[in-house]
CSV table of C-alpha atoms in Angstrom, one decimal:
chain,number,residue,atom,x,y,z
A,1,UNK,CA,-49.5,-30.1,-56.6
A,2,UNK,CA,-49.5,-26.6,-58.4
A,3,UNK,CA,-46.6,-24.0,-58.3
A,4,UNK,CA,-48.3,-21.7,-56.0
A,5,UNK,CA,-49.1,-25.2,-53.7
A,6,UNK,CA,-45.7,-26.0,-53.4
A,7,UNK,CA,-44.6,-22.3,-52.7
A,8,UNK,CA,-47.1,-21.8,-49.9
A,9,UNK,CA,-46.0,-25.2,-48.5
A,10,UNK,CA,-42.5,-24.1,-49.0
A,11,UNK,CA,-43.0,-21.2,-46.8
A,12,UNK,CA,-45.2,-22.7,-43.8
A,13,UNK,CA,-42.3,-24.9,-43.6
A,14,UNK,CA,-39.9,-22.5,-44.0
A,15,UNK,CA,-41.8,-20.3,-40.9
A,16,UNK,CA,-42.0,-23.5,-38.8
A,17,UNK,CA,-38.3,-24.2,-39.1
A,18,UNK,CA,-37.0,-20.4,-38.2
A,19,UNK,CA,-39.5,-19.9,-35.3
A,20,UNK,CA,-38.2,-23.2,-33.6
A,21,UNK,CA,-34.7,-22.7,-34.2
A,22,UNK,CA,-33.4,-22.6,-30.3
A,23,UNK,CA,-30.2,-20.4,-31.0
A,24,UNK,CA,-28.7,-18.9,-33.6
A,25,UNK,CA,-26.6,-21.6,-34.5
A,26,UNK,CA,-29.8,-23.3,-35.5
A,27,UNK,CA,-31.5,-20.0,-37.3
A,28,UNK,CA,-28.5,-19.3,-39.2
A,29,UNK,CA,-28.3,-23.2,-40.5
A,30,UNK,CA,-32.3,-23.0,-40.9
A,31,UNK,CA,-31.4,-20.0,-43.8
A,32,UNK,CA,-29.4,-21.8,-45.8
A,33,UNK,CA,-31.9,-24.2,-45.8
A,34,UNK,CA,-34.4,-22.0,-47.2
A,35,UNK,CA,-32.5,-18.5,-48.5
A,36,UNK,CA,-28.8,-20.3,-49.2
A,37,UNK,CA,-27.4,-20.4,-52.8
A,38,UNK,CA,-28.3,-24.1,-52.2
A,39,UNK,CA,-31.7,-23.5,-50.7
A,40,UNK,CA,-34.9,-24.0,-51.1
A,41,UNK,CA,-36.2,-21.4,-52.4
A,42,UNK,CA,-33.3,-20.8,-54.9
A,43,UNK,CA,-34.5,-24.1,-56.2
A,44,UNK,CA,-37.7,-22.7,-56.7
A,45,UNK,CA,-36.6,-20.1,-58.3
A,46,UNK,CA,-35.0,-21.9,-61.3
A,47,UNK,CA,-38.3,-23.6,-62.0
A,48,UNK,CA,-39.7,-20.8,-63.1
A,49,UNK,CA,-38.1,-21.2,-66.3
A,50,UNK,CA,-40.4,-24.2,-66.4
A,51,UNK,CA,-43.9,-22.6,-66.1
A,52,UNK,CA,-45.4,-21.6,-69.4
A,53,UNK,CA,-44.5,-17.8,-70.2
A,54,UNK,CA,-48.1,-16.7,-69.2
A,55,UNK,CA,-47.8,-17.4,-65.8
A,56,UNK,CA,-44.2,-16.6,-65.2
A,57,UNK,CA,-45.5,-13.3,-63.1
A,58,UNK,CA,-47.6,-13.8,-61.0
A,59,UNK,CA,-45.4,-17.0,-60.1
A,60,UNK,CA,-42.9,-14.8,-59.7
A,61,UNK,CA,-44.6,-12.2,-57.3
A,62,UNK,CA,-45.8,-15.7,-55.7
A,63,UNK,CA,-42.3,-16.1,-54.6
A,64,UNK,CA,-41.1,-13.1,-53.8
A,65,UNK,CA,-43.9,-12.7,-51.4
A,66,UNK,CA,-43.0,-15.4,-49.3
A,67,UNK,CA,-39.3,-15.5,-49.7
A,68,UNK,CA,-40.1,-11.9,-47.8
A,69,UNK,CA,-42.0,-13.3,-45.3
A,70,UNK,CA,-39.2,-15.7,-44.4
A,71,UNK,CA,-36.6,-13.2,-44.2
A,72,UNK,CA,-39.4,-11.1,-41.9
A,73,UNK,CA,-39.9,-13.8,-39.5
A,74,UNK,CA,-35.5,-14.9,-39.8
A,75,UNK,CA,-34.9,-11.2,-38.6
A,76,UNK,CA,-37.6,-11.6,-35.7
A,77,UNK,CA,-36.4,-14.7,-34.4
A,78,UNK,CA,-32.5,-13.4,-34.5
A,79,UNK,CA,-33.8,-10.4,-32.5
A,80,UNK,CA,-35.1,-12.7,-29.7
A,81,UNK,CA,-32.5,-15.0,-29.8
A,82,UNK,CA,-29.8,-12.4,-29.8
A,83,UNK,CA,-31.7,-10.8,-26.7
A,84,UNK,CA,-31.8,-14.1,-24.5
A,85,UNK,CA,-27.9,-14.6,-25.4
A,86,UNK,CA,-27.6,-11.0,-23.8
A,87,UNK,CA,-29.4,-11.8,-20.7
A,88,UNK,CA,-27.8,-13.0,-17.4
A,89,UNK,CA,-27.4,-17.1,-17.1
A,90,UNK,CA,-28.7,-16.3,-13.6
A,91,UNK,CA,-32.3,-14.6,-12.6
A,92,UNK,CA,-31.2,-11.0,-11.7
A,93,UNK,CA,-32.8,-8.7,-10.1
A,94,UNK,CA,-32.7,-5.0,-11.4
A,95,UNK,CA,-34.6,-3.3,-9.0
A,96,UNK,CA,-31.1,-3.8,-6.2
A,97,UNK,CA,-29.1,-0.6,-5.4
A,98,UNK,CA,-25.5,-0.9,-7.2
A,99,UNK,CA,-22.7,-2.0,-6.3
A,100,UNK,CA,-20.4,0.9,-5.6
A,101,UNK,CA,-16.5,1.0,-6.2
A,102,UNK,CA,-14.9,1.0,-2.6
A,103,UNK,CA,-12.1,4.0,-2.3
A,104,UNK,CA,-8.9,2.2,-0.7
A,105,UNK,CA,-7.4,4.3,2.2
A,106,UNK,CA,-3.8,5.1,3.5
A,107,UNK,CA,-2.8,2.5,6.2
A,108,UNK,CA,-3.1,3.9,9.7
A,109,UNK,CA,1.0,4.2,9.8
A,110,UNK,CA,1.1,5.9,6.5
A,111,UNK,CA,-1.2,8.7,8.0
A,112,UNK,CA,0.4,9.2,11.6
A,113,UNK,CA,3.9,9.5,9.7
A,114,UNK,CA,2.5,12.0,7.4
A,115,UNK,CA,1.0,13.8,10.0
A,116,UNK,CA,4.8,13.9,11.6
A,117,UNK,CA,6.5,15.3,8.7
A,118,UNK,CA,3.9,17.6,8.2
A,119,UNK,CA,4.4,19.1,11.9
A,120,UNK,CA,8.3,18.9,11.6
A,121,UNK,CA,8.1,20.7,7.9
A,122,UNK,CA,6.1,23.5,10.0
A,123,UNK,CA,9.7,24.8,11.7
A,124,UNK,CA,11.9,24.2,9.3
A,125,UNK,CA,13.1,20.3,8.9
A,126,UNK,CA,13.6,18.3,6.0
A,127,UNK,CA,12.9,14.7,5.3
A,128,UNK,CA,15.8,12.2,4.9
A,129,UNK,CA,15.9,8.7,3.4
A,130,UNK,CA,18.9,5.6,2.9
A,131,UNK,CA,19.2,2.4,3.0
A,132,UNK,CA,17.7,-0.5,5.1
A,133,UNK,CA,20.5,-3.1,4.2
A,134,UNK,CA,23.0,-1.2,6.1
A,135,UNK,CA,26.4,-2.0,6.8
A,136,UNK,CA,28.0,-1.7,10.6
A,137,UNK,CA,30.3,1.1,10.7
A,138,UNK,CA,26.9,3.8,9.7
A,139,UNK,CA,24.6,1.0,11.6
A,140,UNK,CA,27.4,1.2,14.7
A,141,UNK,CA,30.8,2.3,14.9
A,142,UNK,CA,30.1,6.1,13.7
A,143,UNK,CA,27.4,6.0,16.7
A,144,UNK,CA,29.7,5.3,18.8
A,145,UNK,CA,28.7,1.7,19.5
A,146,UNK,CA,31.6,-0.9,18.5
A,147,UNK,CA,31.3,-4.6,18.2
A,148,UNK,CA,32.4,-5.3,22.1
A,149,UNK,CA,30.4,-2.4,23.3
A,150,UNK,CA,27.1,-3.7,25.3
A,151,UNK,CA,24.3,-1.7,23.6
A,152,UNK,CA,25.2,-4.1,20.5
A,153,UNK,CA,24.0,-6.8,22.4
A,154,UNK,CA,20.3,-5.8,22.2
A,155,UNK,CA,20.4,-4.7,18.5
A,156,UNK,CA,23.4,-7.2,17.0
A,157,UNK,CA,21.3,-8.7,14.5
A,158,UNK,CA,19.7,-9.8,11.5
A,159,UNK,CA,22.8,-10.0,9.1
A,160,UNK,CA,22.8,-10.4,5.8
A,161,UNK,CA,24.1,-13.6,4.4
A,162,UNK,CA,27.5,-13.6,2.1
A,163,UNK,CA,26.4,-14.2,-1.3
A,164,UNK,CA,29.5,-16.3,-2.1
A,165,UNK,CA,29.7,-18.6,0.8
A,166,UNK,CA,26.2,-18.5,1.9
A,167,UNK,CA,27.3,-18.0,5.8
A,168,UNK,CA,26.4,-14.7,7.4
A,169,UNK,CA,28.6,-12.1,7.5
A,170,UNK,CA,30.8,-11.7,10.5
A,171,UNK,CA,30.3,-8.7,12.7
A,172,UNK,CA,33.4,-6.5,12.7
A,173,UNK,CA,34.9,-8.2,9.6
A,174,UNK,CA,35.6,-4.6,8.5
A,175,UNK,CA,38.3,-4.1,11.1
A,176,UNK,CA,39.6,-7.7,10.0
A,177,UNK,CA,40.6,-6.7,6.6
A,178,UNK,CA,37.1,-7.7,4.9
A,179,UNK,CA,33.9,-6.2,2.8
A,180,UNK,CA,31.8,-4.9,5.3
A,181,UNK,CA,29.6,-6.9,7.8
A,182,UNK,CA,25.7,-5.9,6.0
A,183,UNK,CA,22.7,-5.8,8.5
A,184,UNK,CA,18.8,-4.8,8.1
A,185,UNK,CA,19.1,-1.6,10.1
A,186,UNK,CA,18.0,-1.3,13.4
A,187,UNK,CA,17.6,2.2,13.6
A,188,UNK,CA,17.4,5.0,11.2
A,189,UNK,CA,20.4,6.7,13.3
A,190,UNK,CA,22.6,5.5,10.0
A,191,UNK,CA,21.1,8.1,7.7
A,192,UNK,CA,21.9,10.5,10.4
A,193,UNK,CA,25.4,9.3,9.8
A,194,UNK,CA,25.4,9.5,6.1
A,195,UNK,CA,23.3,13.0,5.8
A,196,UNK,CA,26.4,14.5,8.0
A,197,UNK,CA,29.0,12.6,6.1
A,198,UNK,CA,28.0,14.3,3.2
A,199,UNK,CA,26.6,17.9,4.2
A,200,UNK,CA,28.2,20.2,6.5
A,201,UNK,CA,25.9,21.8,9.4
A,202,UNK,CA,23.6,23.5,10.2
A,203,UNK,CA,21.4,20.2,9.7
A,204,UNK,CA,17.4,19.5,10.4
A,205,UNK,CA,16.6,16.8,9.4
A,206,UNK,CA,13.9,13.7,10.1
A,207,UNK,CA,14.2,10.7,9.5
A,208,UNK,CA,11.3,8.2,9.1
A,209,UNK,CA,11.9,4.4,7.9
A,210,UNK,CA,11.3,0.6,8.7
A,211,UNK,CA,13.7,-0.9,11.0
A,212,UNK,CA,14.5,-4.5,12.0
A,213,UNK,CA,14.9,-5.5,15.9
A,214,UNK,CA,15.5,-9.2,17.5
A,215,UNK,CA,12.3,-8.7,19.3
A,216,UNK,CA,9.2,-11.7,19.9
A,217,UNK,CA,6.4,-10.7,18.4
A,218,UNK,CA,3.4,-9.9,20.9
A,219,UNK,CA,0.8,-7.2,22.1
A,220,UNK,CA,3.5,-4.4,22.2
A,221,UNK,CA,6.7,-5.6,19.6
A,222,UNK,CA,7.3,-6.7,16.8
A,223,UNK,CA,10.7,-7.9,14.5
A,224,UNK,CA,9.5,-5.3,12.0
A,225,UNK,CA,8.6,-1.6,13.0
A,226,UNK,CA,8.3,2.1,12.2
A,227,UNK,CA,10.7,4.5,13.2
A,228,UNK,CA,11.3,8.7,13.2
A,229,UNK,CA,14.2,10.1,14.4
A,230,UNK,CA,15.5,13.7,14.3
A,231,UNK,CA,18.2,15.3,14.3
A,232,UNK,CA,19.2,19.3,14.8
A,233,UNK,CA,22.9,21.0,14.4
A,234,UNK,CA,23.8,24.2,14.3
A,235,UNK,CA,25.9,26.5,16.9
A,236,UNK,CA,24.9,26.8,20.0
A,237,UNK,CA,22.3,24.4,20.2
A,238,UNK,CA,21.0,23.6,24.0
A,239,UNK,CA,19.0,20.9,25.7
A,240,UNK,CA,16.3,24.0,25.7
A,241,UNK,CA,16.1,23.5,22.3
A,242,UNK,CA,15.3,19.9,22.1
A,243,UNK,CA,12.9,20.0,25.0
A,244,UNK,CA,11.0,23.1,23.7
A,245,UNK,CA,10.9,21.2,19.9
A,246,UNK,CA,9.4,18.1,21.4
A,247,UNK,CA,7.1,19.3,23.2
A,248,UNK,CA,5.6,21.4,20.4
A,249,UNK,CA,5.7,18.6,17.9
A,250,UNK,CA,3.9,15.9,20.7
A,251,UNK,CA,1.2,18.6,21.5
A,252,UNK,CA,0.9,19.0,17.4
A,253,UNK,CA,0.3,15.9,17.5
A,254,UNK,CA,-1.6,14.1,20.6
A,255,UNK,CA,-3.2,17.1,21.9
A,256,UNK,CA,-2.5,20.4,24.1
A,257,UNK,CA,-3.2,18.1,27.4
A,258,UNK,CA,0.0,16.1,26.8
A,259,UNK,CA,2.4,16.4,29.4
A,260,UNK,CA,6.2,15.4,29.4
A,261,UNK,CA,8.9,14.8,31.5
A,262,UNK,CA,12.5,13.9,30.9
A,263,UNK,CA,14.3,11.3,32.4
A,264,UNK,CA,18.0,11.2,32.4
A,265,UNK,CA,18.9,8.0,30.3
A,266,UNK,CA,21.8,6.4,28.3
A,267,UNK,CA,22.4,5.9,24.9
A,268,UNK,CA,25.7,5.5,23.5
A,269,UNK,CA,25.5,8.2,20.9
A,270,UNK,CA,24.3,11.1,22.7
A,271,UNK,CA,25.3,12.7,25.9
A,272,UNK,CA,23.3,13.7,28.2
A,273,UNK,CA,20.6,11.4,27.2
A,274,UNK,CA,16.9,11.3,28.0
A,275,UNK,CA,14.0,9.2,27.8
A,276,UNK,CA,10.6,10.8,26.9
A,277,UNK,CA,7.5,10.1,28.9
A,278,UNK,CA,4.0,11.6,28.3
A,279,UNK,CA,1.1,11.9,30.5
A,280,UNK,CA,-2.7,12.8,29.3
A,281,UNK,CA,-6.3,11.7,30.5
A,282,UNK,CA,-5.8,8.6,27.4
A,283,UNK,CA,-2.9,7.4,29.6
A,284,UNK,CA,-4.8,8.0,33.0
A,285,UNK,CA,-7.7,6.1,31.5
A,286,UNK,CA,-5.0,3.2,30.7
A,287,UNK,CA,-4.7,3.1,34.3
A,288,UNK,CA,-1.2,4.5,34.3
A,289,UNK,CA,0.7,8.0,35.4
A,290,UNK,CA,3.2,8.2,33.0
A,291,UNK,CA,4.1,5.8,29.7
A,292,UNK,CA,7.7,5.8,27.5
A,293,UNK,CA,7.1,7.6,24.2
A,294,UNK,CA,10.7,8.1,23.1
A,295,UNK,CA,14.3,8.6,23.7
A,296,UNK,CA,17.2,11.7,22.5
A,297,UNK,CA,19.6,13.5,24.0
A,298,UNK,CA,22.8,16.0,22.8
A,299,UNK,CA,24.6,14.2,20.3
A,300,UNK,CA,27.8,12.9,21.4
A,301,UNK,CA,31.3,14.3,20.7
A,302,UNK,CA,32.5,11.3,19.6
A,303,UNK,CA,29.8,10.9,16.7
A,304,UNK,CA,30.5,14.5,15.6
A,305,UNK,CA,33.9,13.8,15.3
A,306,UNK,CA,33.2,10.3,13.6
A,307,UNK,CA,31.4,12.1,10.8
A,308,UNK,CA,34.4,15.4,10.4
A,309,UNK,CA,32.1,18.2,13.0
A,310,UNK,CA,33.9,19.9,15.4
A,311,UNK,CA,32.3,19.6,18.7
A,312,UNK,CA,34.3,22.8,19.8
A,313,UNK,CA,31.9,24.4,17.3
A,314,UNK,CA,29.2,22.1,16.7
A,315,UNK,CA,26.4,21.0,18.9
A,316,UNK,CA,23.0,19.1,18.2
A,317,UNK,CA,20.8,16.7,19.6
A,318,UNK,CA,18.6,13.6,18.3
A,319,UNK,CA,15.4,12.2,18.8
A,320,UNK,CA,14.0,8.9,18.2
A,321,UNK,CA,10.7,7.1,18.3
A,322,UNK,CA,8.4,4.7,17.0
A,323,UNK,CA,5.6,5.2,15.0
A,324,UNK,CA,3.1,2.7,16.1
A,325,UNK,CA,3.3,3.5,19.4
A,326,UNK,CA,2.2,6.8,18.6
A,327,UNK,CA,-0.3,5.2,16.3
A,328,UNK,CA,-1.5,2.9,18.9
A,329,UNK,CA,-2.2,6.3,21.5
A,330,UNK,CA,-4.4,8.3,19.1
A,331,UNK,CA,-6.7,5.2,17.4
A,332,UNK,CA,-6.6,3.4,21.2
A,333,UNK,CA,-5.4,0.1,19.7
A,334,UNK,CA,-4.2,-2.6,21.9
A,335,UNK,CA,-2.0,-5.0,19.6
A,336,UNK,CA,0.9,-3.7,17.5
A,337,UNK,CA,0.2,-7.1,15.1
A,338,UNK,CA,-2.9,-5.3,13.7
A,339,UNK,CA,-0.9,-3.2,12.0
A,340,UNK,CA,0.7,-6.2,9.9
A,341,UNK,CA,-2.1,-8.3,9.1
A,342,UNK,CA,-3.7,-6.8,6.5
A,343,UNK,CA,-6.9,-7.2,7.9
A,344,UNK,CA,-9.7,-5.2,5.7
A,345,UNK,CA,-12.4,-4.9,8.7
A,346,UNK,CA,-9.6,-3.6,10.7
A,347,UNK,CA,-7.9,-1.1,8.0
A,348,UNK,CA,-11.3,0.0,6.7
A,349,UNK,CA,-11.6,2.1,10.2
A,350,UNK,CA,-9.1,4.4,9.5
């Protein structure tokens, strides 16, 4: 076989080999069979020291020729094979709208107690926050609700164990001689207690914040739950006040058709005390006259004296409700739970 035979052989091979390599694990081994310091063609090379000196030349040209057409067809096949790595393992089809990035949303509580603050910002009051591990004297006492009084018996509850015996903390054990009895709050009356304690009147103030009750869960209540309360001293401060300030922020809120009435009530940290019931064609359609939305009164003597006021020349009154049921009126939601299950199809709506 002549020199040029054996290079044109060479190269068909060479062509074969690349253009059947199935990946480029294979192409890249198939060049160092042929173009590798060990290869082929580098063989090939050195025996041109063996042709006469005539026909060095051409058999020179001979070789470069097809070493280019090996490199040619190497850099084709890594161009395909490079191209169906890129490709999708599965069929796709590119003529299918996009997939768009979903916005998340504030949760349906988040918004109706935003929309409070906003209204109470409107005349005047500020936003105040504390703890939810709360101890009993701000949880109780300074409301005017001690351990043997029977209001504690619906909220007495939920106490934090001791971390060095592990047993729960005994209520009263403050009057005992001991560290405080700690409790997850069960209203948000205690950072009434401690905005007072620390700031002397006039106060405005709200109060929004999760609170803890011993309540079954079901269609209407739940253990865990959103709470506003409010609170207004100053001189001079009547039950005018309070009425005229509820009924603009629950018109703000549910709609000029709202109607109120005021029922006399009892609460052991204001006096007189009222509970707040609302009327509008949503409550009618319910198939009821009136339904709770909330209790307050004229804040108690006792609790102004608690916290250093003097109710010779203090007066105020408090508000309090709860924030899902005020959620549950405007979206016309049945179950409470809805609120807590973290339902997408459900939050989505809002």
């Amino acid at each position: 076989m002549s020199f040029a035979e054996e290079v044109e052989s060479l190269k068909q091979a060479g062509l074969v080999d690349l253009r059947a390599a199935p990946d480029l694990a294979a192409l890249d081994q198939a060049k160092g069979k042929y173009l590798g310091a060990q290869g082929k063609f580098t063989a090939l090379m050195k025996q041109l020291g063996t042709l006469p000196k005539e026909e060095k030349p051409a058999a020179g040209k001979l070789v470069n020729q097809a070493k280019a057409e090996i490199e040619a067809a190497l850099a084709e096949r890594r161009t395909e094979l490079e191209l169906k790595a890129a490709q999708p393992k599965e069929p796709t089809d590119f003529t299918l709208p996009g997939r768009r990035r979903t916005f998340g949303k504030r949760h349906p509580l988040t918004q109706v107690t935003e929309d409070i603050v906003r209204i109470f910002r409107k005349i005047g009051f500020a936003v105040a926050d504390g703890p939810e591990i709360e101890d009993e004297y701000h949880c109780f006492d300074a409301l005017n609700t001690p351990s043997d009084h029977p209001a504690r018996d619906l909220q007495d509850t939920f106490y934090i164990a001791d971390d060095k015996s592990g047993a729960a903390a005994v209520p009263d054990a403050s009057k005992a001689g001991k560290m405080p009895s700690m409790l997850l709050r069960t209203h948000t009356s205690s950072v009434q207690i401690r905005v007072m304690e620390k700031q002397q009147p006039p106060v405005r103030i709200i109060v929004p914040g999760r609170v803890y009750r011993r309540d079954n869960a079901d269609a209407t209540h739940n253990p865990t739950f959103q709470q506003i309360e409010g609170l207004y001293v100053d001189r001079n401060v009547t039950v005018g006040d309070l009425k005229g300030t509820v009924e603009y922020v629950f018109k703000e809120l549910l709609g000029d058709e709202v109607k109120l009435r005021f029922r006399p009530h009892y609460f052991s940290y204001t006096e007189p005390s009222f509970e707040i019931d609302f009327s509008s064609p949503m409550v009618k359609k319910m198939g009821k006259e009136w339904l709770e939305l909330a209790g307050c009164g004229m804040v108690h003597p006792q609790v102004f004296e608690n916290v250093g006021y003097d109710p010779e020349i203090w007066s105020g009154w408090a508000f309090g409700f709860g924030i899902e049921r005020i959620a549950m009126l405007r979206y016309e939601i049945n179950d409470i739970r809805l609120f807590y299950e973290n339902d997408v199809r459900f939050l989505k709506q809002f």
